[in-house]
Amino acid sequence: MLSRRGLLIILSSPSGAGKSTLARRLRAWDPNIVFSVSATTRAARPNEVDGADYHFVTEDAFKTLVADGDMLEHAHVFGNFYGSPRKPVQQAIDAGQDVLFDIDWQGAQQIQNSVLGQHTLSIFLLPPSIIELRNRLEKRGQDSADTIARRMQKSWDEISHWGGYDHVLVNDDLDATEAQLKTIIEATRLRRLQQPSLNDHVRTLQTQFQELS
Ligand code: ADP
Ligand code: 5GP
C-alpha cells in the first residue's frame, strides 16, 4: 500500500444549502476524514457542543489567536468572526488524514492561496432553488426569523463566488449529492501530489529496468 498525503476538503455554500449535513455523512463514511473545528465569536445554538461543533471564544481571545498566527484563515461572516485553527490541520494531514472545512468563500480563498493550497479540494454546494434554500433554513429551526432573513439576504454574496471552486454540486437529492462527494474525494486522493511515495516506487521501477538491460 502506498502512503498518501491528506487533503484539505473545503465545503462552502450559502447558509442552509446542506454543508453540515453532508459533512456529518462524510465523517461517518470514513473516519480518516476529520472535521476542522472552527473558532467563532458567535453564540452557541442550543444543540451545539463547545469543542465539537465550534470553539466558542470571546472577541479578545479570537484576536489573540489571529495575532499569534494560530489561524490558517479567518473571516468576518454575518457579524461574527470565524477562523480555522492551524495546528490540528497540519497534524492531521501529516498523519495522512483528510481535513474537512465548513467555511465561507473568504476562508476558501485564503486556504487555496496558502502553502497548503496545492493539497486542497474545494467544493461549492448550490441549492436547487432560492425558495428551497429558505425552506431549509426554516426547517432547521435553529435561527430566529431575523437571523434567517439576514442569512437569506447574504446568500447571493456567497453564491456569487461559486466560480472559484474545483467542483460545484446542486444539492437537490441528499443521497445523490453524498455519492457525488464521495466520488470526487476518492478521485482526488489519487492525484499525483497526494501520493508522495510514488516517487520511490518509480525509482524502484527504474532500477528494475536497469537490472533487466
Ligand atoms: P448548512 O450547514 O449549509 O447551513 P444544513 O446542513 O444545516 O446547511 O442544512 C439545512 C437544512 O436543510 C437541514 O435541516 C438539513 O437537514 C436540510 N437539508 C440539507 N440537504 C438537504 C437536501 N438535499 N434535501 C432536503 N433537505 C436538506
Ligand atoms: P454558522 O454560523 O451557520 O455556523 O456559519 C456561518 C457561516 O460561516 C457559514 O457559511 C460557514 O461556512 C462559515 N464558517 C464557519 N466556520 C468558518 C471558519 O472557520 N472560517 C470561515 N472563513 N468561515 C467559516
PDB file of C-alpha atoms and ligand atoms in Angstrom:
ATOM      1  CA  MET A   1       0.000   0.000   0.000  1.00  0.00           C
ATOM      2  CA  LEU A   2       1.346   3.423  -0.965  1.00  0.00           C
ATOM      3  CA  SER A   3       1.080   6.082   1.727  1.00  0.00           C
ATOM      4  CA  ARG A   4      -0.752   9.296   0.903  1.00  0.00           C
ATOM      5  CA  ARG A   5      -0.792  12.923   1.927  1.00  0.00           C
ATOM      6  CA  GLY A   6      -4.045  14.196   3.415  1.00  0.00           C
ATOM      7  CA  LEU A   7      -6.398  16.565   1.615  1.00  0.00           C
ATOM      8  CA  LEU A   8      -7.907  19.821   2.808  1.00  0.00           C
ATOM      9  CA  ILE A   9     -11.523  19.377   1.713  1.00  0.00           C
ATOM     10  CA  ILE A  10     -13.373  22.695   1.650  1.00  0.00           C
ATOM     11  CA  LEU A  11     -17.188  22.750   1.567  1.00  0.00           C
ATOM     12  CA  SER A  12     -18.854  26.118   1.024  1.00  0.00           C
ATOM     13  CA  SER A  13     -22.415  27.167   0.212  1.00  0.00           C
ATOM     14  CA  PRO A  14     -24.975  29.731   1.197  1.00  0.00           C
ATOM     15  CA  SER A  15     -26.233  29.045   4.707  1.00  0.00           C
ATOM     16  CA  GLY A  16     -28.860  26.277   4.658  1.00  0.00           C
ATOM     17  CA  ALA A  17     -27.749  24.540   1.430  1.00  0.00           C
ATOM     18  CA  GLY A  18     -26.588  21.442   3.318  1.00  0.00           C
ATOM     19  CA  LYS A  19     -22.877  21.714   4.270  1.00  0.00           C
ATOM     20  CA  SER A  20     -23.152  20.491   7.863  1.00  0.00           C
ATOM     21  CA  THR A  21     -25.485  17.634   6.930  1.00  0.00           C
ATOM     22  CA  LEU A  22     -23.141  16.406   4.197  1.00  0.00           C
ATOM     23  CA  ALA A  23     -20.049  16.940   6.360  1.00  0.00           C
ATOM     24  CA  ARG A  24     -21.603  14.668   9.013  1.00  0.00           C
ATOM     25  CA  ARG A  25     -22.296  11.986   6.400  1.00  0.00           C
ATOM     26  CA  LEU A  26     -18.734  12.133   5.044  1.00  0.00           C
ATOM     27  CA  ARG A  27     -17.247  11.740   8.503  1.00  0.00           C
ATOM     28  CA  ALA A  28     -19.492   8.754   9.200  1.00  0.00           C
ATOM     29  CA  TRP A  29     -18.402   7.239   5.873  1.00  0.00           C
ATOM     30  CA  ASP A  30     -14.666   7.482   6.517  1.00  0.00           C
ATOM     31  CA  PRO A  31     -13.105   8.036   9.953  1.00  0.00           C
ATOM     32  CA  ASN A  32      -9.955   9.219   8.152  1.00  0.00           C
ATOM     33  CA  ILE A  33     -11.848  12.413   7.381  1.00  0.00           C
ATOM     34  CA  VAL A  34     -11.584  14.695  10.394  1.00  0.00           C
ATOM     35  CA  PHE A  35     -13.515  17.901  10.872  1.00  0.00           C
ATOM     36  CA  SER A  36     -11.730  21.220  11.287  1.00  0.00           C
ATOM     37  CA  VAL A  37     -13.369  22.689  14.389  1.00  0.00           C
ATOM     38  CA  SER A  38     -13.506  26.440  13.784  1.00  0.00           C
ATOM     39  CA  ALA A  39     -13.266  29.123  16.423  1.00  0.00           C
ATOM     40  CA  THR A  40     -16.100  31.636  16.413  1.00  0.00           C
ATOM     41  CA  THR A  41     -17.307  34.623  18.373  1.00  0.00           C
ATOM     42  CA  ARG A  42     -20.986  33.788  17.659  1.00  0.00           C
ATOM     43  CA  ALA A  43     -23.167  32.373  20.444  1.00  0.00           C
ATOM     44  CA  ALA A  44     -23.702  28.591  20.527  1.00  0.00           C
ATOM     45  CA  ARG A  45     -27.027  27.263  19.215  1.00  0.00           C
ATOM     46  CA  PRO A  46     -28.976  25.080  21.671  1.00  0.00           C
ATOM     47  CA  ASN A  47     -27.749  21.758  20.225  1.00  0.00           C
ATOM     48  CA  GLU A  48     -24.128  22.816  19.669  1.00  0.00           C
ATOM     49  CA  VAL A  49     -21.265  21.455  21.768  1.00  0.00           C
ATOM     50  CA  ASP A  50     -18.228  23.608  22.556  1.00  0.00           C
ATOM     51  CA  GLY A  51     -15.080  21.965  21.205  1.00  0.00           C
ATOM     52  CA  ALA A  52     -17.005  19.670  18.838  1.00  0.00           C
ATOM     53  CA  ASP A  53     -19.105  21.985  16.637  1.00  0.00           C
ATOM     54  CA  TYR A  54     -17.067  25.124  17.273  1.00  0.00           C
ATOM     55  CA  HIS A  55     -14.668  26.546  19.801  1.00  0.00           C
ATOM     56  CA  PHE A  56     -16.823  29.361  21.150  1.00  0.00           C
ATOM     57  CA  VAL A  57     -14.482  32.194  22.095  1.00  0.00           C
ATOM     58  CA  THR A  58     -14.629  35.872  23.027  1.00  0.00           C
ATOM     59  CA  GLU A  59     -13.644  38.541  20.526  1.00  0.00           C
ATOM     60  CA  ASP A  60     -10.455  39.250  22.515  1.00  0.00           C
ATOM     61  CA  ALA A  61      -9.451  35.591  22.516  1.00  0.00           C
ATOM     62  CA  PHE A  62     -10.152  35.411  18.773  1.00  0.00           C
ATOM     63  CA  LYS A  63      -7.981  38.443  18.049  1.00  0.00           C
ATOM     64  CA  THR A  64      -5.135  36.922  20.076  1.00  0.00           C
ATOM     65  CA  LEU A  65      -5.318  33.690  18.044  1.00  0.00           C
ATOM     66  CA  VAL A  66      -5.076  35.708  14.821  1.00  0.00           C
ATOM     67  CA  ALA A  67      -2.253  37.927  16.119  1.00  0.00           C
ATOM     68  CA  ASP A  68      -0.254  34.861  17.219  1.00  0.00           C
ATOM     69  CA  GLY A  69      -0.517  33.352  13.724  1.00  0.00           C
ATOM     70  CA  ASP A  70      -2.553  30.399  15.027  1.00  0.00           C
ATOM     71  CA  MET A  71      -5.257  30.699  12.347  1.00  0.00           C
ATOM     72  CA  LEU A  72      -4.902  29.117   8.910  1.00  0.00           C
ATOM     73  CA  GLU A  73      -7.621  31.516   7.715  1.00  0.00           C
ATOM     74  CA  HIS A  74     -10.210  33.766   9.276  1.00  0.00           C
ATOM     75  CA  ALA A  75     -13.116  35.937   8.186  1.00  0.00           C
ATOM     76  CA  HIS A  76     -15.965  38.123   9.385  1.00  0.00           C
ATOM     77  CA  VAL A  77     -19.265  36.430   8.475  1.00  0.00           C
ATOM     78  CA  PHE A  78     -22.796  37.560   9.456  1.00  0.00           C
ATOM     79  CA  GLY A  79     -21.348  39.995  12.029  1.00  0.00           C
ATOM     80  CA  ASN A  80     -19.170  37.415  13.818  1.00  0.00           C
ATOM     81  CA  PHE A  81     -15.569  36.251  13.495  1.00  0.00           C
ATOM     82  CA  TYR A  82     -14.811  32.728  12.325  1.00  0.00           C
ATOM     83  CA  GLY A  83     -11.473  31.019  11.756  1.00  0.00           C
ATOM     84  CA  SER A  84      -9.759  27.650  11.305  1.00  0.00           C
ATOM     85  CA  PRO A  85      -7.023  26.811  13.840  1.00  0.00           C
ATOM     86  CA  ARG A  86      -3.819  25.904  12.006  1.00  0.00           C
ATOM     87  CA  LYS A  87      -2.174  23.263  14.220  1.00  0.00           C
ATOM     88  CA  PRO A  88      -4.770  20.450  14.128  1.00  0.00           C
ATOM     89  CA  VAL A  89      -4.906  20.752  10.332  1.00  0.00           C
ATOM     90  CA  GLN A  90      -1.173  20.344   9.894  1.00  0.00           C
ATOM     91  CA  GLN A  91      -1.094  17.399  12.328  1.00  0.00           C
ATOM     92  CA  ALA A  92      -3.943  15.607  10.549  1.00  0.00           C
ATOM     93  CA  ILE A  93      -2.613  15.955   7.012  1.00  0.00           C
ATOM     94  CA  ASP A  94       0.883  14.936   8.117  1.00  0.00           C
ATOM     95  CA  ALA A  95      -0.739  11.767   9.503  1.00  0.00           C
ATOM     96  CA  GLY A  96      -2.398  11.105   6.119  1.00  0.00           C
ATOM     97  CA  GLN A  97      -5.874  12.143   7.254  1.00  0.00           C
ATOM     98  CA  ASP A  98      -8.152  14.448   5.264  1.00  0.00           C
ATOM     99  CA  VAL A  99      -9.469  17.583   6.946  1.00  0.00           C
ATOM    100  CA  LEU A 100     -12.965  18.791   6.157  1.00  0.00           C
ATOM    101  CA  PHE A 101     -13.699  22.532   6.362  1.00  0.00           C
ATOM    102  CA  ASP A 102     -17.196  24.036   6.505  1.00  0.00           C
ATOM    103  CA  ILE A 103     -16.154  27.609   5.737  1.00  0.00           C
ATOM    104  CA  ASP A 104     -17.172  30.571   3.585  1.00  0.00           C
ATOM    105  CA  TRP A 105     -15.629  31.748   0.293  1.00  0.00           C
ATOM    106  CA  GLN A 106     -13.203  34.123   2.035  1.00  0.00           C
ATOM    107  CA  GLY A 107     -11.695  31.270   4.048  1.00  0.00           C
ATOM    108  CA  ALA A 108     -11.640  29.024   0.971  1.00  0.00           C
ATOM    109  CA  GLN A 109      -9.630  31.642  -0.951  1.00  0.00           C
ATOM    110  CA  GLN A 110      -7.165  32.127   1.902  1.00  0.00           C
ATOM    111  CA  ILE A 111      -6.505  28.392   2.203  1.00  0.00           C
ATOM    112  CA  GLN A 112      -6.189  27.971  -1.576  1.00  0.00           C
ATOM    113  CA  ASN A 113      -3.579  30.773  -1.580  1.00  0.00           C
ATOM    114  CA  SER A 114      -1.671  29.390   1.429  1.00  0.00           C
ATOM    115  CA  VAL A 115       1.291  26.992   1.439  1.00  0.00           C
ATOM    116  CA  LEU A 116      -1.240  24.163   1.799  1.00  0.00           C
ATOM    117  CA  GLY A 117      -3.124  25.339  -1.307  1.00  0.00           C
ATOM    118  CA  GLN A 118      -1.873  22.536  -3.527  1.00  0.00           C
ATOM    119  CA  HIS A 119      -3.474  19.964  -1.235  1.00  0.00           C
ATOM    120  CA  THR A 120      -6.953  21.498  -1.237  1.00  0.00           C
ATOM    121  CA  LEU A 121     -10.097  20.126  -2.818  1.00  0.00           C
ATOM    122  CA  SER A 122     -12.803  22.783  -2.897  1.00  0.00           C
ATOM    123  CA  ILE A 123     -16.485  22.049  -3.421  1.00  0.00           C
ATOM    124  CA  PHE A 124     -19.360  24.513  -3.604  1.00  0.00           C
ATOM    125  CA  LEU A 125     -22.952  23.441  -2.939  1.00  0.00           C
ATOM    126  CA  LEU A 126     -25.795  25.234  -4.694  1.00  0.00           C
ATOM    127  CA  PRO A 127     -29.426  24.883  -3.569  1.00  0.00           C
ATOM    128  CA  PRO A 128     -31.925  23.625  -6.180  1.00  0.00           C
ATOM    129  CA  SER A 129     -33.841  26.943  -5.814  1.00  0.00           C
ATOM    130  CA  ILE A 130     -33.963  30.006  -3.586  1.00  0.00           C
ATOM    131  CA  ILE A 131     -37.381  29.026  -2.206  1.00  0.00           C
ATOM    132  CA  GLU A 132     -35.961  25.637  -1.205  1.00  0.00           C
ATOM    133  CA  LEU A 133     -32.984  27.368   0.434  1.00  0.00           C
ATOM    134  CA  ARG A 134     -35.367  29.389   2.615  1.00  0.00           C
ATOM    135  CA  ASN A 135     -37.440  26.283   3.386  1.00  0.00           C
ATOM    136  CA  ARG A 136     -34.318  24.504   4.604  1.00  0.00           C
ATOM    137  CA  LEU A 137     -33.242  27.386   6.815  1.00  0.00           C
ATOM    138  CA  GLU A 138     -36.745  27.460   8.326  1.00  0.00           C
ATOM    139  CA  LYS A 139     -36.919  23.678   8.651  1.00  0.00           C
ATOM    140  CA  ARG A 140     -33.615  23.600  10.542  1.00  0.00           C
ATOM    141  CA  GLY A 141     -35.484  25.595  13.181  1.00  0.00           C
ATOM    142  CA  GLN A 142     -32.374  26.890  14.931  1.00  0.00           C
ATOM    143  CA  ASP A 143     -32.327  30.524  13.931  1.00  0.00           C
ATOM    144  CA  SER A 144     -34.742  33.362  14.671  1.00  0.00           C
ATOM    145  CA  ALA A 145     -36.826  34.849  11.823  1.00  0.00           C
ATOM    146  CA  ASP A 146     -34.463  37.866  11.836  1.00  0.00           C
ATOM    147  CA  THR A 147     -31.372  35.699  11.521  1.00  0.00           C
ATOM    148  CA  ILE A 148     -32.957  33.686   8.706  1.00  0.00           C
ATOM    149  CA  ALA A 149     -33.841  36.866   6.832  1.00  0.00           C
ATOM    150  CA  ARG A 150     -30.277  38.168   7.260  1.00  0.00           C
ATOM    151  CA  ARG A 151     -28.790  34.883   6.043  1.00  0.00           C
ATOM    152  CA  MET A 152     -31.117  34.837   3.013  1.00  0.00           C
ATOM    153  CA  GLN A 153     -30.037  38.367   2.140  1.00  0.00           C
ATOM    154  CA  LYS A 154     -26.384  37.317   2.297  1.00  0.00           C
ATOM    155  CA  SER A 155     -26.849  34.128   0.321  1.00  0.00           C
ATOM    156  CA  TRP A 156     -26.277  35.801  -3.042  1.00  0.00           C
ATOM    157  CA  ASP A 157     -22.898  37.133  -1.813  1.00  0.00           C
ATOM    158  CA  GLU A 158     -21.825  33.558  -1.148  1.00  0.00           C
ATOM    159  CA  ILE A 159     -23.339  32.086  -4.346  1.00  0.00           C
ATOM    160  CA  SER A 160     -21.592  34.738  -6.467  1.00  0.00           C
ATOM    161  CA  HIS A 161     -18.244  33.081  -5.604  1.00  0.00           C
ATOM    162  CA  TRP A 162     -19.191  29.643  -6.966  1.00  0.00           C
ATOM    163  CA  GLY A 163     -16.733  30.015  -9.872  1.00  0.00           C
ATOM    164  CA  GLY A 164     -13.705  29.839  -7.550  1.00  0.00           C
ATOM    165  CA  TYR A 165     -14.260  26.189  -6.605  1.00  0.00           C
ATOM    166  CA  ASP A 166     -12.907  22.958  -8.133  1.00  0.00           C
ATOM    167  CA  HIS A 167     -16.351  21.307  -8.120  1.00  0.00           C
ATOM    168  CA  VAL A 168     -19.888  22.668  -7.895  1.00  0.00           C
ATOM    169  CA  LEU A 169     -22.812  20.403  -6.949  1.00  0.00           C
ATOM    170  CA  VAL A 170     -26.532  21.169  -6.829  1.00  0.00           C
ATOM    171  CA  ASN A 171     -27.685  19.656  -3.538  1.00  0.00           C
ATOM    172  CA  ASP A 172     -31.151  18.548  -4.592  1.00  0.00           C
ATOM    173  CA  ASP A 173     -31.319  14.890  -3.566  1.00  0.00           C
ATOM    174  CA  LEU A 174     -29.186  14.416  -0.447  1.00  0.00           C
ATOM    175  CA  ASP A 175     -28.173  10.810  -1.182  1.00  0.00           C
ATOM    176  CA  ALA A 176     -27.139  11.710  -4.735  1.00  0.00           C
ATOM    177  CA  THR A 177     -25.015  14.651  -3.543  1.00  0.00           C
ATOM    178  CA  GLU A 178     -23.383  12.455  -0.914  1.00  0.00           C
ATOM    179  CA  ALA A 179     -22.488   9.893  -3.590  1.00  0.00           C
ATOM    180  CA  GLN A 180     -21.040  12.609  -5.844  1.00  0.00           C
ATOM    181  CA  LEU A 181     -18.920  13.984  -2.999  1.00  0.00           C
ATOM    182  CA  LYS A 182     -17.503  10.542  -2.263  1.00  0.00           C
ATOM    183  CA  THR A 183     -16.595  10.053  -5.933  1.00  0.00           C
ATOM    184  CA  ILE A 184     -14.805  13.410  -6.037  1.00  0.00           C
ATOM    185  CA  ILE A 185     -12.888  12.686  -2.820  1.00  0.00           C
ATOM    186  CA  GLU A 186     -11.823   9.227  -3.923  1.00  0.00           C
ATOM    187  CA  ALA A 187     -10.574  10.547  -7.269  1.00  0.00           C
ATOM    188  CA  THR A 188      -8.696  13.454  -5.684  1.00  0.00           C
ATOM    189  CA  ARG A 189      -6.937  11.148  -3.233  1.00  0.00           C
ATOM    190  CA  LEU A 190      -5.341   9.547  -6.301  1.00  0.00           C
ATOM    191  CA  ARG A 191      -3.846  12.840  -7.518  1.00  0.00           C
ATOM    192  CA  ARG A 192      -0.084  12.532  -8.006  1.00  0.00           C
ATOM    193  CA  LEU A 193       0.652  15.200  -5.379  1.00  0.00           C
ATOM    194  CA  GLN A 194      -1.301  13.285  -2.742  1.00  0.00           C
ATOM    195  CA  GLN A 195       0.885  10.219  -3.209  1.00  0.00           C
ATOM    196  CA  PRO A 196       4.461  11.245  -2.309  1.00  0.00           C
ATOM    197  CA  SER A 197       5.587   7.624  -2.093  1.00  0.00           C
ATOM    198  CA  LEU A 198       5.034   7.284  -5.859  1.00  0.00           C
ATOM    199  CA  ASN A 199       8.492   8.841  -6.293  1.00  0.00           C
ATOM    200  CA  ASP A 200      10.126   5.918  -4.500  1.00  0.00           C
ATOM    201  CA  HIS A 201       8.014   3.447  -6.407  1.00  0.00           C
ATOM    202  CA  VAL A 202       9.011   4.899  -9.789  1.00  0.00           C
ATOM    203  CA  ARG A 203      12.668   4.907  -8.724  1.00  0.00           C
ATOM    204  CA  THR A 204      12.363   1.219  -7.861  1.00  0.00           C
ATOM    205  CA  LEU A 205      10.789   0.538 -11.261  1.00  0.00           C
ATOM    206  CA  GLN A 206      13.695   2.362 -12.901  1.00  0.00           C
ATOM    207  CA  THR A 207      16.232   0.251 -11.035  1.00  0.00           C
ATOM    208  CA  GLN A 208      14.390  -2.893 -12.088  1.00  0.00           C
ATOM    209  CA  PHE A 209      14.524  -1.726 -15.713  1.00  0.00           C
ATOM    210  CA  GLN A 210      18.262  -1.093 -15.472  1.00  0.00           C
ATOM    211  CA  GLU A 211      18.824  -4.507 -13.947  1.00  0.00           C
ATOM    212  CA  LEU A 212      16.982  -6.106 -16.861  1.00  0.00           C
ATOM    213  CA  SER A 213      19.150  -4.481 -19.516  1.00  0.00           C
TER     214      SER A 213
HETATM  215  P1  ADP B   1     -25.674  24.480   6.128  1.00  0.00           P
HETATM  216  O1  ADP B   1     -24.703  23.732   7.000  1.00  0.00           O
HETATM  217  O2  ADP B   1     -25.184  24.642   4.716  1.00  0.00           O
HETATM  218  O3  ADP B   1     -26.108  25.794   6.729  1.00  0.00           O
HETATM  219  P2  ADP B   1     -27.522  22.333   6.878  1.00  0.00           P
HETATM  220  O4  ADP B   1     -26.710  21.115   6.620  1.00  0.00           O
HETATM  221  O5  ADP B   1     -27.702  22.761   8.310  1.00  0.00           O
HETATM  222  O6  ADP B   1     -26.998  23.577   5.997  1.00  0.00           O
HETATM  223  O7  ADP B   1     -28.944  22.083   6.188  1.00  0.00           O
HETATM  224  C1  ADP B   1     -30.051  22.961   6.387  1.00  0.00           C
HETATM  225  C2  ADP B   1     -31.340  22.117   6.482  1.00  0.00           C
HETATM  226  O8  ADP B   1     -31.625  21.532   5.217  1.00  0.00           O
HETATM  227  C3  ADP B   1     -31.235  20.959   7.488  1.00  0.00           C
HETATM  228  O9  ADP B   1     -32.486  20.842   8.153  1.00  0.00           O
HETATM  229  C4  ADP B   1     -30.975  19.749   6.605  1.00  0.00           C
HETATM  230  O10 ADP B   1     -31.496  18.562   7.173  1.00  0.00           O
HETATM  231  C5  ADP B   1     -31.725  20.117   5.311  1.00  0.00           C
HETATM  232  N1  ADP B   1     -31.128  19.547   4.082  1.00  0.00           N
HETATM  233  C6  ADP B   1     -29.821  19.501   3.720  1.00  0.00           C
HETATM  234  N2  ADP B   1     -29.669  18.951   2.491  1.00  0.00           N
HETATM  235  C7  ADP B   1     -30.919  18.649   2.050  1.00  0.00           C
HETATM  236  C8  ADP B   1     -31.452  18.047   0.836  1.00  0.00           C
HETATM  237  N3  ADP B   1     -30.671  17.660  -0.168  1.00  0.00           N
HETATM  238  N4  ADP B   1     -32.787  17.886   0.744  1.00  0.00           N
HETATM  239  C9  ADP B   1     -33.614  18.281   1.749  1.00  0.00           C
HETATM  240  N5  ADP B   1     -33.192  18.852   2.912  1.00  0.00           N
HETATM  241  C10 ADP B   1     -31.861  19.037   3.067  1.00  0.00           C
HETATM  242  P1  5GP B   2     -22.878  29.213  11.052  1.00  0.00           P
HETATM  243  O1  5GP B   2     -22.948  30.411  11.940  1.00  0.00           O
HETATM  244  O2  5GP B   2     -24.168  28.917  10.342  1.00  0.00           O
HETATM  245  O3  5GP B   2     -22.322  28.002  11.750  1.00  0.00           O
HETATM  246  O4  5GP B   2     -21.826  29.571   9.905  1.00  0.00           O
HETATM  247  C1  5GP B   2     -21.980  30.749   9.173  1.00  0.00           C
HETATM  248  C2  5GP B   2     -21.016  30.791   8.005  1.00  0.00           C
HETATM  249  O5  5GP B   2     -19.670  30.855   8.495  1.00  0.00           O
HETATM  250  C3  5GP B   2     -21.071  29.544   7.111  1.00  0.00           C
HETATM  251  O6  5GP B   2     -21.009  29.996   5.760  1.00  0.00           O
HETATM  252  C4  5GP B   2     -19.825  28.789   7.469  1.00  0.00           C
HETATM  253  O7  5GP B   2     -19.345  28.027   6.384  1.00  0.00           O
HETATM  254  C5  5GP B   2     -18.871  29.931   7.791  1.00  0.00           C
HETATM  255  N1  5GP B   2     -17.765  29.490   8.654  1.00  0.00           N
HETATM  256  C6  5GP B   2     -17.807  28.631   9.697  1.00  0.00           C
HETATM  257  N2  5GP B   2     -16.593  28.457  10.234  1.00  0.00           N
HETATM  258  C7  5GP B   2     -15.734  29.205   9.483  1.00  0.00           C
HETATM  259  C8  5GP B   2     -14.318  29.419   9.521  1.00  0.00           C
HETATM  260  O8  5GP B   2     -13.590  28.882  10.334  1.00  0.00           O
HETATM  261  N3  5GP B   2     -13.822  30.266   8.586  1.00  0.00           N
HETATM  262  C9  5GP B   2     -14.591  30.882   7.641  1.00  0.00           C
HETATM  263  N4  5GP B   2     -13.972  31.669   6.771  1.00  0.00           N
HETATM  264  N5  5GP B   2     -15.922  30.709   7.575  1.00  0.00           N
HETATM  265  C10 5GP B   2     -16.491  29.874   8.488  1.00  0.00           C
END
